[in-house]
Amino acid sequence: MERLVEIWLPYSESVELISTDADEPLAPAHRPAPTWVHYGSSISQGSNAASAATIWTAVAARLGGVELTNLGFGGSALLDPFVARTIRDLPADLISVKVGINIVNADLMRRRAFAPALHGFLDVIRGGHPDTPLLLVTPLWSPIFEHTPGPGVFDPDALSRGETRFVAAGDPAEVRSGKLDLATIRADIDRVVHDRSASDPNLFQLDGMALYGASDAQSHPLPDDLHPDAATHRLLGERFAEEVFGVEGGRSPPQGDSDCVDLVVALSEPDPQPS
């Protein structure tokens, strides 16, 4: 009997495939599932998730019954043109673009540059996918960057206690002169969607705070004030699947439990070497 096996490689390691062996014939799987291409930050890449198979994007993809290409770039979801060209050239039945947090915490650009850069990124994608549903996702709630611009830096007081936490090093007053906080990013994404929607009926928007908002901080606090923990990754995936794929109930299946996958193997990161 044939079995479908998914292997999820570690999200924080470089991997070289040496060989693949089994006691039965192996063949690439060809599933007639819709393809979802997602672009985002370290939160999409998997920071603090229990494994690659339990990153919020992976949870949402399994619940939605779609094939995921996850273009999550830790610290680097910065609207780089090469990423737009990559998305343009990939097969996709759904494309989602989740931007904002890295642009703020890198203190990369000012408000004058953000909306044009986003327009240009979307223009490139539309060059290869003129009619594909394209979803813009605004940033999740983040207490340190809501009304304070970047750059984001390690919290020195937390480091002195042996903890890893982040703080925003910008000055809230600088938002008036063009620096970006998350509230400004959300407003500008709203405007971009409004400006394009008349000529692009397949452009949609999802409020990131519907996935994780201020009210979630008590039950699902961000351990470093920036990235979700393992339980919150599952919550994000369940909420995205409900909002976007129409999955009711908001409960993710146990690992490997789905209608079309017999076994999910999530390779773990290696144990740290003693110093």
Tab-separated table of C-alpha atoms in Angstrom:
chain	number	residue	atom	x	y	z
A	1	MET	CA	0.000	0.000	0.000
A	2	GLU	CA	1.373	3.411	-0.928
A	3	ARG	CA	1.846	5.982	1.819
A	4	LEU	CA	2.391	9.695	1.494
A	5	VAL	CA	5.198	10.999	3.713
A	6	GLU	CA	6.066	14.654	4.288
A	7	ILE	CA	9.544	15.517	5.560
A	8	TRP	CA	9.901	18.981	7.101
A	9	LEU	CA	13.511	20.111	7.390
A	10	PRO	CA	14.684	22.272	10.332
A	11	TYR	CA	13.757	25.906	9.813
A	12	SER	CA	16.901	27.290	11.451
A	13	GLU	CA	19.588	25.065	9.920
A	14	SER	CA	21.257	24.606	6.546
A	15	VAL	CA	20.620	21.079	5.284
A	16	GLU	CA	22.531	18.989	2.734
A	17	LEU	CA	20.734	15.922	1.441
A	18	ILE	CA	23.245	13.064	1.181
A	19	SER	CA	20.979	10.148	0.298
A	20	THR	CA	17.471	8.784	0.660
A	21	ASP	CA	16.970	5.087	1.333
A	22	ALA	CA	13.941	2.946	2.122
A	23	ASP	CA	12.953	-0.707	2.176
A	24	GLU	CA	10.282	-0.019	-0.467
A	25	PRO	CA	10.352	1.982	-3.738
A	26	LEU	CA	10.193	5.763	-3.342
A	27	ALA	CA	8.644	8.208	-5.767
A	28	PRO	CA	7.919	11.946	-5.689
A	29	ALA	CA	4.392	12.726	-4.599
A	30	HIS	CA	2.054	14.467	-6.998
A	31	ARG	CA	-0.974	15.742	-5.131
A	32	PRO	CA	-3.665	17.713	-6.930
A	33	ALA	CA	-3.783	20.247	-4.113
A	34	PRO	CA	-3.901	24.019	-4.575
A	35	THR	CA	-0.543	25.755	-4.096
A	36	TRP	CA	-0.061	28.565	-1.580
A	37	VAL	CA	2.998	30.826	-1.772
A	38	HIS	CA	3.578	32.886	1.367
A	39	TYR	CA	6.098	35.659	2.009
A	40	GLY	CA	6.901	36.895	5.496
A	41	SER	CA	9.362	37.475	8.322
A	42	SER	CA	10.972	35.247	10.967
A	43	ILE	CA	7.490	34.704	12.392
A	44	SER	CA	6.592	33.000	9.114
A	45	GLN	CA	9.995	31.296	8.897
A	46	GLY	CA	9.352	29.672	12.270
A	47	SER	CA	11.069	31.467	15.142
A	48	ASN	CA	10.160	29.750	18.440
A	49	ALA	CA	7.970	27.099	16.778
A	50	ALA	CA	8.321	23.580	18.163
A	51	SER	CA	9.318	22.232	14.739
A	52	ALA	CA	9.130	23.086	11.064
A	53	ALA	CA	5.871	21.141	10.795
A	54	THR	CA	4.264	23.300	13.490
A	55	ILE	CA	5.153	26.749	12.166
A	56	TRP	CA	1.908	28.678	11.831
A	57	THR	CA	2.110	28.576	8.032
A	58	ALA	CA	2.506	24.783	8.089
A	59	VAL	CA	-0.433	24.415	10.480
A	60	ALA	CA	-2.611	26.589	8.240
A	61	ALA	CA	-1.561	24.714	5.099
A	62	ARG	CA	-2.441	21.302	6.541
A	63	LEU	CA	-5.781	22.552	7.798
A	64	GLY	CA	-6.508	24.175	4.450
A	65	GLY	CA	-5.395	21.179	2.400
A	66	VAL	CA	-2.936	23.225	0.328
A	67	GLU	CA	0.674	22.811	-0.760
A	68	LEU	CA	2.817	25.473	0.900
A	69	THR	CA	5.879	27.281	-0.408
A	70	ASN	CA	7.034	29.255	2.615
A	71	LEU	CA	9.225	32.242	1.782
A	72	GLY	CA	9.783	33.299	5.380
A	73	PHE	CA	12.952	35.408	5.757
A	74	GLY	CA	14.141	35.936	9.328
A	75	GLY	CA	14.750	39.663	9.759
A	76	SER	CA	14.650	40.170	6.009
A	77	ALA	CA	11.072	40.489	4.725
A	78	LEU	CA	12.084	43.844	3.276
A	79	LEU	CA	10.278	43.917	-0.092
A	80	ASP	CA	13.423	42.887	-1.981
A	81	PRO	CA	12.740	42.823	-5.744
A	82	PHE	CA	14.346	39.388	-6.173
A	83	VAL	CA	11.684	37.912	-3.886
A	84	ALA	CA	8.924	39.489	-5.956
A	85	ARG	CA	10.483	37.983	-9.093
A	86	THR	CA	10.682	34.587	-7.375
A	87	ILE	CA	6.989	34.733	-6.435
A	88	ARG	CA	6.128	35.906	-9.950
A	89	ASP	CA	7.764	32.802	-11.431
A	90	LEU	CA	6.417	30.213	-8.954
A	91	PRO	CA	3.204	28.269	-9.559
A	92	ALA	CA	0.547	29.564	-7.178
A	93	ASP	CA	-3.195	29.350	-6.619
A	94	LEU	CA	-2.953	31.753	-3.658
A	95	ILE	CA	-0.252	34.266	-2.781
A	96	SER	CA	0.013	35.981	0.596
A	97	VAL	CA	2.370	38.828	1.453
A	98	LYS	CA	2.828	39.633	5.133
A	99	VAL	CA	5.035	42.688	5.556
A	100	GLY	CA	5.770	45.402	8.073
A	101	ILE	CA	7.534	44.109	11.148
A	102	ASN	CA	10.978	43.766	9.542
A	103	ILE	CA	10.704	47.128	7.819
A	104	VAL	CA	10.064	48.715	11.225
A	105	ASN	CA	12.582	46.764	13.278
A	106	ALA	CA	15.310	47.240	10.647
A	107	ASP	CA	14.493	50.971	10.478
A	108	LEU	CA	14.965	50.418	6.766
A	109	MET	CA	12.852	53.069	5.082
A	110	ARG	CA	10.730	56.108	5.731
A	111	ARG	CA	7.029	56.511	5.088
A	112	ARG	CA	7.712	58.243	1.764
A	113	ALA	CA	9.357	55.040	0.475
A	114	PHE	CA	7.188	52.296	1.957
A	115	ALA	CA	3.989	52.528	-0.107
A	116	PRO	CA	5.825	52.925	-3.454
A	117	ALA	CA	8.053	49.953	-2.578
A	118	LEU	CA	4.992	47.856	-1.774
A	119	HIS	CA	3.278	48.930	-5.005
A	120	GLY	CA	6.395	47.956	-6.962
A	121	PHE	CA	6.613	44.571	-5.212
A	122	LEU	CA	2.993	43.833	-6.073
A	123	ASP	CA	3.443	45.056	-9.652
A	124	VAL	CA	6.219	42.501	-10.191
A	125	ILE	CA	4.124	39.667	-8.745
A	126	ARG	CA	1.194	40.645	-10.940
A	127	GLY	CA	3.489	40.376	-13.969
A	128	GLY	CA	3.335	36.595	-13.570
A	129	HIS	CA	0.065	36.209	-11.677
A	130	PRO	CA	-2.346	38.822	-13.014
A	131	ASP	CA	-5.467	37.117	-11.630
A	132	THR	CA	-4.232	34.895	-8.787
A	133	PRO	CA	-5.833	35.742	-5.429
A	134	LEU	CA	-3.276	37.949	-3.660
A	135	LEU	CA	-3.643	38.532	0.061
A	136	LEU	CA	-1.891	41.357	1.900
A	137	VAL	CA	-1.551	40.605	5.625
A	138	THR	CA	-0.859	43.504	7.977
A	139	PRO	CA	1.486	43.038	10.957
A	140	LEU	CA	0.507	41.120	14.054
A	141	TRP	CA	0.246	43.121	17.250
A	142	SER	CA	3.689	43.776	18.719
A	143	PRO	CA	3.846	45.803	21.943
A	144	ILE	CA	7.279	47.290	21.374
A	145	PHE	CA	6.689	48.596	17.834
A	146	GLU	CA	3.018	49.625	17.822
A	147	HIS	CA	3.772	53.307	18.328
A	148	THR	CA	7.568	53.333	18.505
A	149	PRO	CA	9.808	53.083	15.444
A	150	GLY	CA	12.886	50.939	15.151
A	151	PRO	CA	15.563	49.903	15.075
A	152	GLY	CA	14.875	46.845	17.159
A	153	VAL	CA	17.711	45.858	19.485
A	154	PHE	CA	18.345	43.311	22.211
A	155	ASP	CA	17.151	44.449	25.631
A	156	PRO	CA	20.379	44.884	27.640
A	157	ASP	CA	18.612	44.496	30.980
A	158	ALA	CA	17.140	41.169	29.865
A	159	LEU	CA	20.524	40.005	28.569
A	160	SER	CA	22.046	40.729	31.967
A	161	ARG	CA	19.478	38.325	33.436
A	162	GLY	CA	20.292	35.675	30.831
A	163	GLU	CA	17.086	36.335	28.856
A	164	THR	CA	16.566	37.246	25.213
A	165	ARG	CA	14.108	40.055	24.680
A	166	PHE	CA	13.822	42.906	22.215
A	167	VAL	CA	13.087	46.604	22.548
A	168	ALA	CA	12.433	49.424	20.078
A	169	ALA	CA	15.269	51.939	20.116
A	170	GLY	CA	13.498	54.673	18.151
A	171	ASP	CA	11.698	57.733	19.466
A	172	PRO	CA	7.888	57.855	19.064
A	173	ALA	CA	8.170	61.550	18.189
A	174	GLU	CA	10.121	60.599	15.058
A	175	VAL	CA	6.982	59.096	13.479
A	176	ARG	CA	5.864	62.649	12.729
A	177	SER	CA	8.978	63.152	10.601
A	178	GLY	CA	8.482	59.962	8.593
A	179	LYS	CA	9.822	57.046	10.610
A	180	LEU	CA	7.618	53.954	10.648
A	181	ASP	CA	5.791	52.205	13.450
A	182	LEU	CA	3.312	49.375	13.020
A	183	ALA	CA	0.253	51.600	13.277
A	184	THR	CA	1.568	53.659	10.356
A	185	ILE	CA	2.432	50.534	8.349
A	186	ARG	CA	-1.121	49.212	8.734
A	187	ALA	CA	-2.613	52.530	7.628
A	188	ASP	CA	-0.388	52.624	4.551
A	189	ILE	CA	-1.209	49.019	3.604
A	190	ASP	CA	-4.889	49.963	3.863
A	191	ARG	CA	-4.261	52.798	1.432
A	192	VAL	CA	-2.331	50.609	-1.011
A	193	VAL	CA	-5.150	48.062	-1.075
A	194	HIS	CA	-7.738	50.806	-1.526
A	195	ASP	CA	-5.796	52.395	-4.383
A	196	ARG	CA	-5.308	49.114	-6.246
A	197	SER	CA	-8.590	47.343	-5.563
A	198	ALA	CA	-10.601	49.113	-8.271
A	199	SER	CA	-8.365	47.632	-10.976
A	200	ASP	CA	-7.428	44.429	-9.113
A	201	PRO	CA	-10.542	42.565	-7.908
A	202	ASN	CA	-8.415	39.616	-6.734
A	203	LEU	CA	-6.442	41.688	-4.231
A	204	PHE	CA	-7.520	41.125	-0.630
A	205	GLN	CA	-6.431	42.211	2.830
A	206	LEU	CA	-6.297	40.433	6.185
A	207	ASP	CA	-5.851	42.371	9.418
A	208	GLY	CA	-2.908	40.754	11.201
A	209	MET	CA	-4.449	41.642	14.549
A	210	ALA	CA	-7.269	39.210	13.752
A	211	LEU	CA	-4.544	36.577	13.958
A	212	TYR	CA	-2.827	38.017	17.027
A	213	GLY	CA	-4.036	41.169	18.737
A	214	ALA	CA	-3.507	43.016	21.994
A	215	SER	CA	-6.208	40.948	23.696
A	216	ASP	CA	-4.178	37.785	23.061
A	217	ALA	CA	-1.190	38.962	25.083
A	218	GLN	CA	-2.531	37.697	28.404
A	219	SER	CA	-3.210	34.128	27.282
A	220	HIS	CA	-0.438	33.927	24.652
A	221	PRO	CA	2.340	36.356	25.643
A	222	LEU	CA	5.264	36.812	23.271
A	223	PRO	CA	8.233	35.358	25.178
A	224	ASP	CA	10.721	37.851	23.734
A	225	ASP	CA	8.180	40.632	23.052
A	226	LEU	CA	8.462	39.941	19.323
A	227	HIS	CA	8.054	36.280	18.288
A	228	PRO	CA	5.224	33.854	19.118
A	229	ASP	CA	5.917	30.694	21.091
A	230	ALA	CA	4.992	27.193	19.951
A	231	ALA	CA	1.407	27.360	21.224
A	232	THR	CA	0.873	30.743	19.591
A	233	HIS	CA	2.183	29.440	16.256
A	234	ARG	CA	-0.618	26.863	16.371
A	235	LEU	CA	-3.136	29.562	17.269
A	236	LEU	CA	-2.005	31.724	14.344
A	237	GLY	CA	-2.232	28.810	11.937
A	238	GLU	CA	-5.707	27.874	13.103
A	239	ARG	CA	-6.955	31.447	12.821
A	240	PHE	CA	-5.435	31.938	9.371
A	241	ALA	CA	-7.013	28.687	8.152
A	242	GLU	CA	-10.377	29.827	9.470
A	243	GLU	CA	-10.113	33.330	7.983
A	244	VAL	CA	-8.641	32.378	4.602
A	245	PHE	CA	-9.474	28.730	3.918
A	246	GLY	CA	-12.832	28.670	5.687
A	247	VAL	CA	-11.829	25.923	8.093
A	248	GLU	CA	-14.348	25.873	10.911
A	249	GLY	CA	-13.604	25.030	14.502
A	250	GLY	CA	-10.087	26.417	14.682
A	251	ARG	CA	-8.434	23.188	15.838
A	252	SER	CA	-5.231	21.928	14.247
A	253	PRO	CA	-4.897	18.176	13.735
A	254	PRO	CA	-2.236	16.188	15.542
A	255	GLN	CA	1.002	16.008	13.571
A	256	GLY	CA	0.422	13.856	10.514
A	257	ASP	CA	-3.344	13.598	10.979
A	258	SER	CA	-4.955	14.855	7.793
A	259	ASP	CA	-7.066	13.573	4.968
A	260	CYS	CA	-4.180	13.161	2.538
A	261	VAL	CA	-0.924	12.765	4.508
A	262	ASP	CA	-0.111	9.445	6.162
A	263	LEU	CA	2.977	10.581	8.052
A	264	VAL	CA	4.657	13.897	8.809
A	265	VAL	CA	8.311	13.730	9.788
A	266	ALA	CA	9.711	16.934	11.277
A	267	LEU	CA	13.463	16.735	11.577
A	268	SER	CA	14.620	18.542	14.683
A	269	GLU	CA	17.505	20.931	15.088
A	270	PRO	CA	20.696	19.337	16.435
A	271	ASP	CA	21.385	19.565	20.144
A	272	PRO	CA	23.719	22.454	20.923
A	273	GLN	CA	27.321	21.435	21.381
A	274	PRO	CA	28.814	22.037	24.841
A	275	SER	CA	31.015	25.101	24.950
